[in-house]
CSV table of C-alpha atoms in Angstrom, one decimal:
chain,number,residue,atom,x,y,z
A,118,MET,CA,0.0,0.0,0.0
A,119,LEU,CA,1.1,3.5,-0.8
A,120,ARG,CA,0.4,5.6,2.3
A,121,LEU,CA,1.1,9.2,3.0
A,122,PRO,CA,4.0,9.8,5.3
A,123,LYS,CA,3.2,11.5,8.6
A,124,PHE,CA,3.0,15.3,8.5
A,125,THR,CA,1.2,18.2,10.2
A,126,LEU,CA,-1.6,19.8,8.3
A,127,HIS,CA,-2.2,23.6,8.6
A,128,ARG,CA,-5.5,25.1,7.3
A,129,PRO,CA,-5.2,28.9,7.2
A,130,THR,CA,-8.1,31.0,6.0
A,131,SER,CA,-6.1,33.6,4.0
A,132,ALA,CA,-3.1,33.7,1.6
A,133,ALA,CA,-1.3,36.0,4.0
A,134,ASP,CA,-1.7,33.5,6.9
A,135,ALA,CA,-0.6,30.6,4.6
A,136,VAL,CA,2.6,32.4,3.7
A,137,ARG,CA,3.3,33.3,7.4
A,138,ILE,CA,2.8,29.6,8.5
A,139,ALA,CA,5.0,28.3,5.7
A,140,ALA,CA,7.7,30.8,6.5
A,141,GLY,CA,7.8,29.5,10.0
A,142,HIS,CA,8.7,26.0,8.8
A,143,GLY,CA,11.1,26.9,6.0
A,144,PRO,CA,12.0,24.0,3.6
A,145,GLU,CA,10.0,21.6,5.7
A,146,ALA,CA,6.8,23.2,4.5
A,147,SER,CA,4.8,22.7,1.3
A,148,TYR,CA,1.6,24.3,0.1
A,149,VAL,CA,-1.2,22.1,-1.2
A,150,ALA,CA,-4.0,23.1,-3.4
A,151,GLY,CA,-5.9,20.2,-5.0
A,152,GLY,CA,-3.4,17.6,-3.8
A,153,THR,CA,-3.4,15.7,-7.1
A,154,ASP,CA,0.3,16.3,-7.7
A,155,LEU,CA,1.7,16.7,-4.2
A,156,TYR,CA,0.0,13.7,-2.6
A,157,PRO,CA,1.0,11.1,-5.2
A,158,ASN,CA,4.6,12.5,-4.9
A,159,MET,CA,4.4,12.2,-1.1
A,160,LYS,CA,3.2,8.6,-1.4
A,161,ARG,CA,6.1,7.9,-3.7
A,162,ARG,CA,8.4,9.7,-1.2
A,163,VAL,CA,9.8,12.1,-3.8
A,164,GLN,CA,8.4,15.0,-1.9
A,165,ARG,CA,8.6,14.8,1.9
A,166,PRO,CA,7.3,18.0,3.6
A,167,THR,CA,6.6,17.5,7.3
A,168,HIS,CA,4.3,20.6,7.3
A,169,VAL,CA,1.6,20.9,4.7
A,170,VAL,CA,-0.2,24.2,4.4
A,171,SER,CA,-3.5,23.6,2.8
A,172,LEU,CA,-5.1,26.5,0.8
A,173,SER,CA,-8.5,24.9,0.7
A,174,ARG,CA,-10.0,27.5,3.1
A,175,CYS,CA,-8.4,30.6,1.6
A,176,ALA,CA,-11.5,32.2,0.0
A,177,ASP,CA,-9.3,35.0,-1.3
A,178,LEU,CA,-7.7,32.6,-3.8
A,179,ARG,CA,-11.0,31.6,-5.5
A,180,SER,CA,-12.0,34.8,-7.2
A,181,ARG,CA,-12.4,35.8,-10.8
A,182,ALA,CA,-12.1,39.5,-11.6
A,183,GLY,CA,-12.1,41.5,-14.8
A,184,VAL,CA,-14.2,42.1,-17.9
A,185,ALA,CA,-13.7,41.5,-21.6
A,186,GLY,CA,-11.3,44.0,-23.1
A,187,ALA,CA,-9.3,44.3,-19.8
A,188,GLU,CA,-7.1,41.9,-18.0
A,189,VAL,CA,-8.7,39.0,-16.2
A,190,THR,CA,-7.5,37.7,-12.9
A,191,LEU,CA,-8.1,34.2,-11.6
A,192,GLY,CA,-7.4,33.0,-8.1
A,193,ALA,CA,-4.9,30.2,-7.9
A,194,MET,CA,-7.5,27.9,-6.2
A,195,THR,CA,-9.9,28.0,-9.1
A,196,THR,CA,-10.4,24.4,-10.1
A,197,LEU,CA,-9.8,23.2,-13.6
A,198,THR,CA,-13.4,22.1,-13.8
A,199,ALA,CA,-14.5,25.6,-12.9
A,200,ILE,CA,-12.4,27.0,-15.7
A,201,GLU,CA,-13.7,24.3,-18.1
A,202,ARG,CA,-17.4,25.1,-17.3
A,203,ASP,CA,-17.2,28.9,-17.1
A,204,PRO,CA,-19.3,30.2,-20.0
A,205,TRP,CA,-17.6,33.6,-19.9
A,206,LEU,CA,-14.1,32.1,-20.1
A,207,GLN,CA,-15.4,29.7,-22.8
A,208,GLU,CA,-16.5,32.6,-24.9
A,209,HIS,CA,-13.5,34.9,-24.4
A,210,TYR,CA,-10.5,32.6,-23.7
A,211,PRO,CA,-11.4,29.4,-25.6
A,212,ALA,CA,-7.8,28.2,-26.1
A,213,PHE,CA,-7.2,28.5,-22.3
A,214,VAL,CA,-10.4,26.6,-21.5
A,215,HIS,CA,-9.5,23.9,-24.0
A,216,ALA,CA,-6.0,23.5,-22.5
A,217,ALA,CA,-7.6,23.2,-19.0
A,218,SER,CA,-10.2,20.7,-20.3
A,219,VAL,CA,-7.6,18.3,-21.7
A,220,ILE,CA,-5.7,18.0,-18.4
A,221,SER,CA,-6.0,14.5,-16.8
A,222,THR,CA,-9.5,13.3,-16.0
A,223,PRO,CA,-12.8,14.9,-14.8
A,224,LEU,CA,-12.2,13.5,-11.3
A,225,LEU,CA,-8.8,15.1,-11.1
A,226,ARG,CA,-10.0,18.3,-12.7
A,227,ASN,CA,-12.7,18.5,-10.0
A,228,MET,CA,-9.9,18.6,-7.5
A,229,GLY,CA,-6.9,20.1,-9.3
A,230,THR,CA,-6.4,23.9,-9.5
A,231,ILE,CA,-4.9,26.3,-12.0
A,232,GLY,CA,-2.2,27.3,-9.5
A,233,GLY,CA,-1.3,23.7,-9.0
A,234,ASN,CA,-1.2,23.1,-12.7
A,235,LEU,CA,1.1,26.0,-13.3
A,236,LEU,CA,3.5,24.6,-10.7
A,237,LEU,CA,3.1,20.9,-11.6
A,238,ASP,CA,6.3,19.0,-10.8
A,239,THR,CA,8.4,18.0,-13.8
A,240,ARG,CA,7.9,14.4,-14.7
A,241,CYS,CA,10.2,11.5,-15.7
A,242,ASN,CA,9.9,7.8,-16.1
A,243,TYR,CA,12.8,7.4,-13.6
A,244,TYR,CA,11.3,9.8,-11.0
A,245,ASP,CA,7.5,9.1,-11.0
A,246,GLN,CA,7.9,5.8,-9.3
A,247,ASN,CA,7.6,4.4,-5.8
A,248,TYR,CA,10.4,4.3,-3.4
A,249,GLU,CA,11.3,0.7,-3.9
A,250,TRP,CA,11.4,1.1,-7.7
A,251,ARG,CA,13.6,4.1,-7.4
A,252,GLU,CA,15.9,2.4,-4.9
A,253,SER,CA,16.4,-0.5,-7.3
A,254,ILE,CA,18.1,1.8,-9.7
A,255,SER,CA,20.0,3.6,-7.0
A,256,PHE,CA,17.6,6.5,-7.4
A,257,CYS,CA,18.0,9.4,-9.8
A,258,MET,CA,19.4,12.9,-9.9
A,259,LYS,CA,16.1,14.6,-9.2
A,260,CYS,CA,15.5,12.7,-5.9
A,261,ASP,CA,17.9,10.8,-3.6
A,262,GLY,CA,20.4,9.9,-6.3
A,263,SER,CA,23.1,11.5,-8.5
A,264,THR,CA,22.7,10.0,-12.0
A,265,CYS,CA,20.3,11.2,-14.6
A,266,TRP,CA,19.2,7.9,-16.1
A,267,VAL,CA,17.9,9.5,-19.3
A,268,ALA,CA,21.3,10.9,-20.1
A,269,PRO,CA,23.8,9.3,-17.6
A,270,SER,CA,26.7,11.6,-18.6
A,271,SER,CA,24.5,14.7,-18.2
A,272,PRO,CA,25.3,17.2,-15.4
A,273,ARG,CA,21.6,18.2,-15.3
A,274,CYS,CA,18.2,16.7,-14.8
A,275,TRP,CA,16.0,16.3,-17.9
A,276,ALA,CA,12.6,15.8,-16.2
A,277,VAL,CA,9.8,17.1,-18.4
A,278,GLN,CA,7.5,20.1,-18.2
A,279,SER,CA,4.1,18.4,-18.3
A,280,SER,CA,1.4,21.0,-17.6
A,281,ASP,CA,-1.1,21.6,-20.4
A,282,THR,CA,-1.8,25.2,-19.5
A,283,VAL,CA,1.8,26.4,-19.3
A,284,PRO,CA,2.7,26.4,-23.0
A,285,LEU,CA,-0.5,28.2,-23.9
A,286,LEU,CA,-0.4,30.7,-21.1
A,287,CYS,CA,3.3,31.5,-21.8
A,288,ALA,CA,2.4,32.0,-25.5
A,289,ILE,CA,-0.4,34.4,-24.7
A,290,GLY,CA,1.7,36.4,-22.3
A,291,ALA,CA,0.0,35.7,-19.0
A,292,HIS,CA,1.4,37.0,-15.7
A,293,VAL,CA,1.3,35.6,-12.2
A,294,THR,CA,1.4,37.2,-8.7
A,295,LEU,CA,3.5,35.6,-6.0
A,296,LEU,CA,3.1,36.4,-2.4
A,297,GLY,CA,6.1,35.7,-0.2
A,298,PRO,CA,7.6,36.6,3.2
A,299,ASP,CA,9.1,39.7,1.7
A,300,GLY,CA,6.0,40.9,0.0
A,301,GLU,CA,4.2,40.5,-3.3
A,302,ARG,CA,5.6,40.6,-6.8
A,303,ARG,CA,4.1,40.2,-10.3
A,304,ILE,CA,6.0,38.6,-13.1
A,305,PRO,CA,5.4,37.4,-16.6
A,306,LEU,CA,4.6,33.7,-16.5
A,307,THR,CA,7.6,32.9,-18.8
A,308,ASP,CA,9.9,34.3,-16.0
A,309,LEU,CA,8.5,31.7,-13.5
A,310,TYR,CA,10.2,28.8,-15.3
A,311,ARG,CA,13.8,27.6,-15.7
A,312,ASP,CA,15.2,25.1,-18.1
A,313,ASP,CA,16.1,22.6,-15.4
A,314,GLY,CA,14.3,19.4,-14.3
A,315,ILE,CA,15.0,20.0,-10.6
A,316,ALA,CA,14.9,23.8,-10.1
A,317,TYR,CA,12.2,24.3,-12.7
A,318,THR,CA,10.8,27.5,-11.2
A,319,THR,CA,12.1,30.8,-10.0
A,320,LYS,CA,9.7,30.8,-7.1
A,321,ARG,CA,11.6,32.0,-4.0
A,322,PRO,CA,11.5,30.0,-0.7
A,323,GLY,CA,8.1,30.3,0.9
A,324,GLU,CA,6.5,32.1,-2.0
A,325,LEU,CA,2.8,31.3,-2.8
A,326,LEU,CA,1.4,31.7,-6.3
A,327,THR,CA,-1.8,33.6,-5.6
A,328,HIS,CA,-3.2,34.8,-9.0
A,329,LEU,CA,-3.0,34.2,-12.7
A,330,HIS,CA,-3.6,37.2,-15.0
A,331,LEU,CA,-4.9,36.6,-18.5
A,332,PRO,CA,-4.0,39.4,-20.9
A,333,ALA,CA,-6.7,41.7,-22.3
A,334,LEU,CA,-8.3,40.6,-25.5
A,335,ASN,CA,-7.2,42.8,-28.3
A,336,GLY,CA,-7.3,40.8,-31.4
A,337,TRP,CA,-4.8,38.0,-30.6
A,338,ARG,CA,-5.8,34.5,-31.3
A,339,ALA,CA,-4.4,31.4,-29.6
A,340,SER,CA,-4.4,27.6,-29.7
A,341,TYR,CA,-3.2,24.6,-27.8
A,342,ARG,CA,-2.5,21.2,-29.4
A,343,LYS,CA,-1.8,18.2,-27.3
A,344,LEU,CA,-0.2,14.9,-28.2
A,345,ARG,CA,-0.8,11.9,-25.9
A,346,ARG,CA,-1.4,8.2,-26.1
A,347,ARG,CA,-5.0,8.1,-24.9
A,348,GLY,CA,-7.6,10.8,-25.8
A,349,SER,CA,-9.2,10.3,-22.4
A,350,PHE,CA,-6.4,10.7,-20.0
A,351,ASP,CA,-2.6,11.3,-20.2
A,352,PHE,CA,0.0,13.9,-19.6
A,353,PRO,CA,1.1,15.6,-22.8
A,354,VAL,CA,4.2,14.1,-24.4
A,355,LEU,CA,4.1,17.1,-26.7
A,356,GLY,CA,1.9,20.2,-26.1
A,357,VAL,CA,2.1,23.2,-28.3
A,358,GLY,CA,0.8,26.7,-27.4
A,359,ALA,CA,0.6,29.3,-30.1
A,360,CYS,CA,-0.5,32.9,-30.1
A,361,LEU,CA,-0.7,35.3,-33.1
A,362,HIS,CA,-1.4,39.0,-33.0
A,363,PHE,CA,-2.7,40.6,-36.2
A,364,ASP,CA,-3.1,43.9,-37.9
A,365,GLY,CA,-5.7,42.9,-40.5
A,366,ASP,CA,-4.2,39.7,-41.8
A,367,VAL,CA,-0.6,40.7,-41.2
A,368,VAL,CA,1.0,39.0,-38.2
A,369,THR,CA,2.4,41.7,-35.8
A,370,ARG,CA,3.6,39.3,-33.0
A,371,ALA,CA,3.9,35.6,-32.7
A,372,GLU,CA,4.8,33.3,-29.8
A,373,VAL,CA,5.0,29.5,-30.0
A,374,ARG,CA,5.9,27.4,-27.0
A,375,ILE,CA,6.6,23.7,-27.0
A,376,GLY,CA,5.7,21.7,-23.9
A,377,GLY,CA,6.2,18.1,-22.9
A,378,ALA,CA,9.5,18.1,-24.7
A,379,GLY,CA,12.0,19.6,-22.3
A,380,SER,CA,12.2,20.9,-18.7
A,381,HIS,CA,10.4,24.2,-19.6
A,382,ALA,CA,7.9,25.3,-22.3
A,383,ILE,CA,10.5,25.8,-25.1
A,384,PRO,CA,10.1,29.0,-27.2
A,385,ALA,CA,10.1,28.3,-30.9
A,386,VAL,CA,12.0,31.5,-31.6
A,387,LYS,CA,12.8,31.0,-35.3
A,388,THR,CA,9.3,29.8,-36.1
A,389,ALA,CA,7.8,32.9,-34.5
A,390,ALA,CA,10.3,35.2,-36.3
A,391,MET,CA,9.4,33.7,-39.7
A,392,LEU,CA,5.7,34.6,-39.1
A,393,VAL,CA,6.0,38.2,-38.0
A,394,GLY,CA,5.3,40.7,-40.8
A,395,GLN,CA,3.8,38.0,-43.0
A,396,ARG,CA,0.2,38.0,-44.4
A,397,LEU,CA,-1.5,34.8,-43.2
A,398,ARG,CA,-4.9,33.7,-44.4
A,399,ARG,CA,-7.0,30.6,-43.8
A,400,ASP,CA,-7.3,28.2,-46.8
A,401,ASP,CA,-4.5,30.1,-48.7
A,402,ALA,CA,-1.8,28.0,-50.3
A,403,ALA,CA,1.0,30.6,-49.8
A,404,SER,CA,0.1,30.9,-46.1
A,405,GLY,CA,0.1,27.2,-45.8
A,406,GLU,CA,3.5,26.9,-47.3
A,407,LEU,CA,4.9,29.6,-45.1
A,408,ILE,CA,3.4,28.0,-41.9
A,409,ARG,CA,4.8,24.6,-42.9
A,410,ALA,CA,8.3,26.1,-43.4
A,411,ALA,CA,8.1,28.1,-40.1
A,412,ALA,CA,6.9,25.0,-38.2
A,413,GLN,CA,9.8,23.0,-39.5
A,414,GLU,CA,12.1,25.3,-37.5
A,415,ALA,CA,10.4,23.9,-34.3
A,416,TYR,CA,12.1,20.5,-34.9
A,417,LYS,CA,15.6,21.6,-33.7
A,418,PRO,CA,14.7,23.2,-30.4
A,419,THR,CA,12.4,20.3,-29.4
A,420,ARG,CA,14.3,18.3,-26.8
A,421,ALA,CA,12.3,15.1,-26.7
A,422,MET,CA,14.1,12.5,-24.6
A,423,ASP,CA,13.4,8.9,-23.8
A,424,ASN,CA,11.8,9.6,-20.4
A,425,THR,CA,8.1,9.9,-21.1
A,426,ASP,CA,5.5,7.8,-22.9
A,427,LEU,CA,5.9,7.2,-26.7
A,428,ASP,CA,9.0,7.2,-28.8
A,429,ALA,CA,11.3,10.2,-28.4
A,430,ALA,CA,12.3,10.5,-32.0
A,431,TRP,CA,8.7,10.3,-33.2
A,432,ARG,CA,7.6,12.9,-30.6
A,433,LYS,CA,10.4,15.2,-32.0
A,434,LYS,CA,9.1,14.6,-35.5
A,435,MET,CA,5.6,15.5,-34.4
A,436,ALA,CA,6.7,18.9,-33.1
A,437,PRO,CA,6.6,20.6,-36.5
A,438,VAL,CA,3.2,18.9,-37.3
A,439,PHE,CA,1.6,20.1,-34.0
A,440,VAL,CA,3.2,23.6,-34.3
A,441,SER,CA,1.8,23.9,-37.8
A,442,ARG,CA,-1.7,22.8,-36.7
A,443,ALA,CA,-1.6,25.2,-33.7
A,444,ILE,CA,-0.7,28.1,-36.0
A,445,GLN,CA,-3.4,27.2,-38.5
A,446,ASP,CA,-5.9,27.2,-35.6
A,447,CYS,CA,-5.1,30.9,-35.0
A,448,LEU,CA,-6.1,32.0,-38.5
B,149,MET,CA,4.6,16.2,14.2
B,150,THR,CA,1.7,14.4,15.6
B,151,SER,CA,1.3,10.6,15.4
B,152,SER,CA,-1.7,10.1,17.7
B,153,LYS,CA,-5.2,9.9,16.4
B,154,VAL,CA,-7.5,12.8,16.0
B,155,LEU,CA,-11.3,12.8,16.5
B,156,GLY,CA,-13.5,14.0,13.7
B,157,THR,CA,-17.0,13.7,12.3
B,158,PHE,CA,-17.6,12.5,8.8
B,159,VAL,CA,-21.1,12.9,7.2
B,160,VAL,CA,-21.3,9.8,5.0
B,161,ASN,CA,-24.5,9.0,3.1
B,162,GLY,CA,-26.3,11.5,5.3
B,163,GLU,CA,-25.2,10.0,8.6
B,164,PRO,CA,-22.7,11.6,10.9
B,165,HIS,CA,-19.9,9.3,12.1
B,166,GLU,CA,-17.6,10.3,14.9
B,167,VAL,CA,-14.3,8.5,14.5
B,168,ALA,CA,-10.7,8.5,15.8
B,169,TYR,CA,-8.3,8.3,12.9
B,170,ALA,CA,-4.6,9.0,12.1
B,171,PRO,CA,-4.4,12.6,10.9
B,172,HIS,CA,-2.3,11.8,7.7
B,173,LYS,CA,-4.9,9.3,6.4
B,174,THR,CA,-6.8,9.8,3.1
B,175,LEU,CA,-10.5,9.8,2.9
B,176,LEU,CA,-10.3,6.4,1.2
B,177,GLU,CA,-8.3,5.0,4.2
B,178,VAL,CA,-10.8,6.4,6.8
B,179,LEU,CA,-13.8,5.1,4.9
B,180,ARG,CA,-12.4,1.6,4.5
B,181,GLU,CA,-10.3,1.1,7.7
B,182,ASP,CA,-12.0,3.3,10.3
B,183,LEU,CA,-15.7,3.3,9.1
B,184,GLY,CA,-15.7,-0.2,7.7
B,185,LEU,CA,-17.3,1.0,4.4
B,186,THR,CA,-15.4,-1.2,2.0
B,187,GLY,CA,-17.6,-0.6,-1.0
B,188,THR,CA,-15.2,2.2,-2.0
B,189,LYS,CA,-12.3,0.3,-3.7
B,190,HIS,CA,-8.6,0.7,-3.3
B,191,GLY,CA,-6.9,0.7,-6.7
B,192,CYS,CA,-3.8,2.6,-7.8
B,193,GLU,CA,-3.8,5.0,-4.8
B,194,LEU,CA,-2.4,7.7,-7.1
B,195,GLY,CA,-5.5,9.1,-8.7
B,196,GLU,CA,-5.2,7.3,-12.0
B,197,CYS,CA,-7.8,4.5,-11.9
B,198,GLY,CA,-11.0,6.0,-10.3
B,199,ALA,CA,-11.8,2.8,-8.3
B,200,CYS,CA,-12.0,5.0,-5.1
B,201,THR,CA,-14.4,7.6,-6.6
B,202,VAL,CA,-16.8,9.1,-4.1
B,203,LEU,CA,-19.0,12.2,-4.2
B,204,LEU,CA,-17.9,15.1,-2.1
B,205,ASP,CA,-20.7,17.7,-1.8
B,206,GLY,CA,-22.1,16.1,-4.9
B,207,THR,CA,-18.8,16.3,-7.0
B,208,PRO,CA,-17.0,13.1,-7.9
B,209,VAL,CA,-13.4,13.0,-6.6
B,210,VAL,CA,-10.8,10.3,-6.1
B,211,SER,CA,-10.8,9.6,-2.3
B,212,CYS,CA,-7.2,8.3,-2.4
B,213,LEU,CA,-6.0,11.9,-2.9
B,214,VAL,CA,-8.4,13.6,-0.5
B,215,LEU,CA,-7.0,14.2,2.9
B,216,ALA,CA,-9.6,13.1,5.5
B,217,GLN,CA,-9.0,16.1,7.7
B,218,GLU,CA,-10.0,18.4,4.9
B,219,VAL,CA,-13.5,16.9,4.5
B,220,GLU,CA,-14.8,16.6,8.1
B,221,GLY,CA,-18.4,17.7,8.2
B,222,ARG,CA,-18.8,17.8,4.4
B,223,ALA,CA,-21.3,15.6,2.5
B,224,ILE,CA,-19.7,12.4,1.4
B,225,ARG,CA,-21.6,9.9,-0.7
B,226,THR,CA,-20.2,6.4,-1.2
B,227,ILE,CA,-21.6,3.4,-3.1
B,228,GLU,CA,-23.3,2.2,0.1
B,229,GLY,CA,-25.5,5.3,-0.1
B,230,LEU,CA,-26.5,5.1,-3.8
B,231,ALA,CA,-29.6,2.9,-3.2
B,232,ASP,CA,-32.7,4.4,-1.8
B,233,GLY,CA,-33.4,2.1,1.2
B,234,PRO,CA,-34.2,-1.3,-0.2
B,235,ASP,CA,-34.5,0.1,-3.8
B,236,LEU,CA,-31.4,0.0,-5.9
B,237,HIS,CA,-30.5,3.0,-7.9
B,238,PRO,CA,-31.3,2.4,-11.7
B,239,LEU,CA,-27.5,2.4,-12.3
B,240,GLN,CA,-27.1,-0.5,-9.9
B,241,ASP,CA,-30.0,-2.4,-11.5
B,242,LEU,CA,-28.7,-1.8,-15.0
B,243,PHE,CA,-25.1,-2.7,-14.2
B,244,ALA,CA,-26.4,-6.0,-13.0
B,245,GLU,CA,-28.9,-6.6,-15.8
B,246,LEU,CA,-26.4,-5.9,-18.6
B,247,GLY,CA,-23.3,-7.5,-17.1
B,248,ALA,CA,-21.7,-4.0,-17.0
B,249,SER,CA,-20.0,-5.3,-13.8
B,250,GLN,CA,-17.8,-8.3,-14.2
B,251,CYS,CA,-15.0,-8.5,-11.6
B,252,GLY,CA,-16.8,-5.5,-10.0
B,253,TYR,CA,-13.8,-3.7,-8.8
B,254,CYS,CA,-14.4,-0.5,-10.8
B,255,SER,CA,-18.2,-0.6,-10.6
B,256,ALA,CA,-18.7,1.6,-7.5
B,257,GLY,CA,-16.5,4.3,-9.0
B,258,PHE,CA,-18.2,4.2,-12.3
B,259,MET,CA,-21.7,4.3,-10.8
B,260,LEU,CA,-20.9,7.3,-8.6
B,261,ALA,CA,-19.2,9.3,-11.4
B,262,ALA,CA,-22.2,8.4,-13.6
B,263,SER,CA,-24.8,9.3,-11.0
B,264,GLU,CA,-23.3,12.9,-10.9
B,265,LEU,CA,-23.5,13.1,-14.7
B,266,LEU,CA,-27.1,12.1,-14.6
B,267,GLU,CA,-27.9,14.7,-11.9
B,268,ARG,CA,-26.3,17.4,-14.1
B,269,ASN,CA,-27.4,16.1,-17.5
B,270,PRO,CA,-30.5,13.8,-17.5
B,271,ASP,CA,-30.2,12.9,-21.2
B,272,PRO,CA,-26.5,12.6,-22.0
B,273,THR,CA,-25.1,11.6,-25.4
B,274,ARG,CA,-22.7,8.6,-25.7
B,275,ASP,CA,-19.8,11.0,-26.0
B,276,GLU,CA,-20.9,13.0,-22.9
B,277,ILE,CA,-21.0,9.7,-21.0
B,278,ARG,CA,-17.6,8.7,-22.2
B,279,ALA,CA,-16.2,12.1,-21.1
B,280,ALA,CA,-17.8,11.9,-17.7
B,281,VAL,CA,-16.3,8.5,-16.9
B,282,ALA,CA,-12.9,9.1,-18.5
B,283,GLY,CA,-11.3,8.9,-15.1
B,284,ASN,CA,-12.6,5.5,-14.4
B,285,ILE,CA,-10.7,2.5,-15.7
B,286,CYS,CA,-12.3,-0.9,-16.4
B,287,ARG,CA,-10.2,-3.9,-17.5
B,288,CYS,CA,-13.0,-6.4,-18.0
B,289,THR,CA,-16.0,-5.1,-19.9
B,290,GLY,CA,-14.5,-3.1,-22.8
B,291,TYR,CA,-16.8,-0.3,-21.6
B,292,ILE,CA,-19.6,-0.8,-24.1
B,293,LYS,CA,-21.9,-2.4,-21.5
B,294,ILE,CA,-21.1,0.3,-19.0
B,295,PHE,CA,-22.1,3.0,-21.5
B,296,GLU,CA,-25.3,1.1,-22.4
B,297,ALA,CA,-26.1,0.7,-18.7
B,298,ILE,CA,-25.7,4.4,-18.0
B,299,GLU,CA,-27.8,5.3,-21.1
B,300,LEU,CA,-30.6,3.0,-19.9
B,301,ALA,CA,-30.4,4.2,-16.3
B,302,ALA,CA,-30.7,7.8,-17.6
B,303,ALA,CA,-33.9,6.7,-19.5
B,304,ARG,CA,-35.3,5.1,-16.4
B,305,LEU,CA,-34.5,8.2,-14.3
B,306,ARG,CA,-36.4,10.2,-16.9
B,307,GLY,CA,-39.4,8.0,-16.3
B,308,GLU,CA,-39.0,6.0,-19.5
B,309,GLN,CA,-38.9,2.2,-19.7
B,310,GLY,CA,-35.2,1.8,-20.4
B,311,GLN,CA,-35.3,-1.9,-21.3
B,312,PRO,CA,-32.2,-3.6,-22.6
B,313,THR,CA,-32.5,-4.8,-26.2
B,314,ARG,CA,-31.9,-8.5,-27.0
B,315,GLU,CA,-28.7,-7.5,-28.7
B,316,MET,CA,-27.4,-5.8,-25.5
B,317,LEU,CA,-28.0,-8.9,-23.5
B,318,TYR,CA,-27.0,-11.7,-25.9
B,319,GLY,CA,-25.0,-9.9,-28.7
B,320,SER,CA,-26.0,-9.9,-32.3
């Protein structure tokens, strides 16, 4: 049986109290939102906080504020089901709602939150295993060991960014607010992440992600395309977020992020650069050609490794295909 | 860190139960080990299989990832509370009639997830049913009989006859 280790639970009623309690326990403390990532990790003994600070009673983390045409702010404790079923978000932020709706299963979306999904632990076939399994390979670099079994000569960990919302939200330019012992700060979501399987965020000790800010709607269009084995339930083994800004049918800004294929949502810089300034139209042969050529540039930066489901070389080959489809969706 | 038990009240199937339990236990563990309600099944323990599905304030969740301390006092419904006294829920009747339950390990989770769907959507399409039970895994049936059972249960809950066809029972 996989049981949780012993720990002390704290149930504060505000974000400020949660931060204060966590600060009192330093690295021994962990926040928990829906519990769908932390508790499995605790059962596998890859995360071992002795103090767990639950955010379930923090009413100030469940709000939605903002109107169409202005920035929209979501509390970090908004469940993924609440996002999926919100008619207003469905109308105004359909790509975001789609990305949230393809996460995991309905049962886990009823529990899991947007804050938790943004901070989802990186995943790896050698890490997401129980203690005895990991012990049998002398553990891995991400937890209890020193070798990265995906790339044994590697000085770094290659665990994979596996959140569905992150590539999309990075592409559209979302921001987040973090509350810590030293006060509050607001950063672009892209600055929250680092290209490292272990230290995959820039969150400072004790900081709590309190809010997600979706950018105002001003003519940009976005899409998220997910590759997984089962249509019903799986982490992305490739997840492409794309966002295009237009002046008429001329692309003024483009951002493409490749998830599930590296330790962060990788920016497809060349792809985006090839699109800016170009005239793109739906069902237009020249536009199709240009998009295919630009999408091909996403092959190289995609770092698919043999540490998730499905064949790594095939996942890498699929990157231009999914990038192309995501861009087409934006037309 | 505390290792002794704590005292709490869980409202399961409408009845309050006061119980002493270890504070790091999940709802699944308290239901099965401290309340003796073993209808909720113990599968992967990681939220992947749905065998431990229960309704929490009417919403289906996997009880293996719910901390018991978090749900004291909240309305918990388990498979033991799906029937109305001696009358089985139409889902239970239909799972039995169609053979939608074979080894039976997944059935409680499926029926609870489906019961919430039917509360929310009395006339779901096959695709809506498939989406609603996407978090519940069955290794025996191949799912078709489960979908058919949910469809016929929906019909019976709407006051229609909901009788299985000959094909559903005996194949074509």
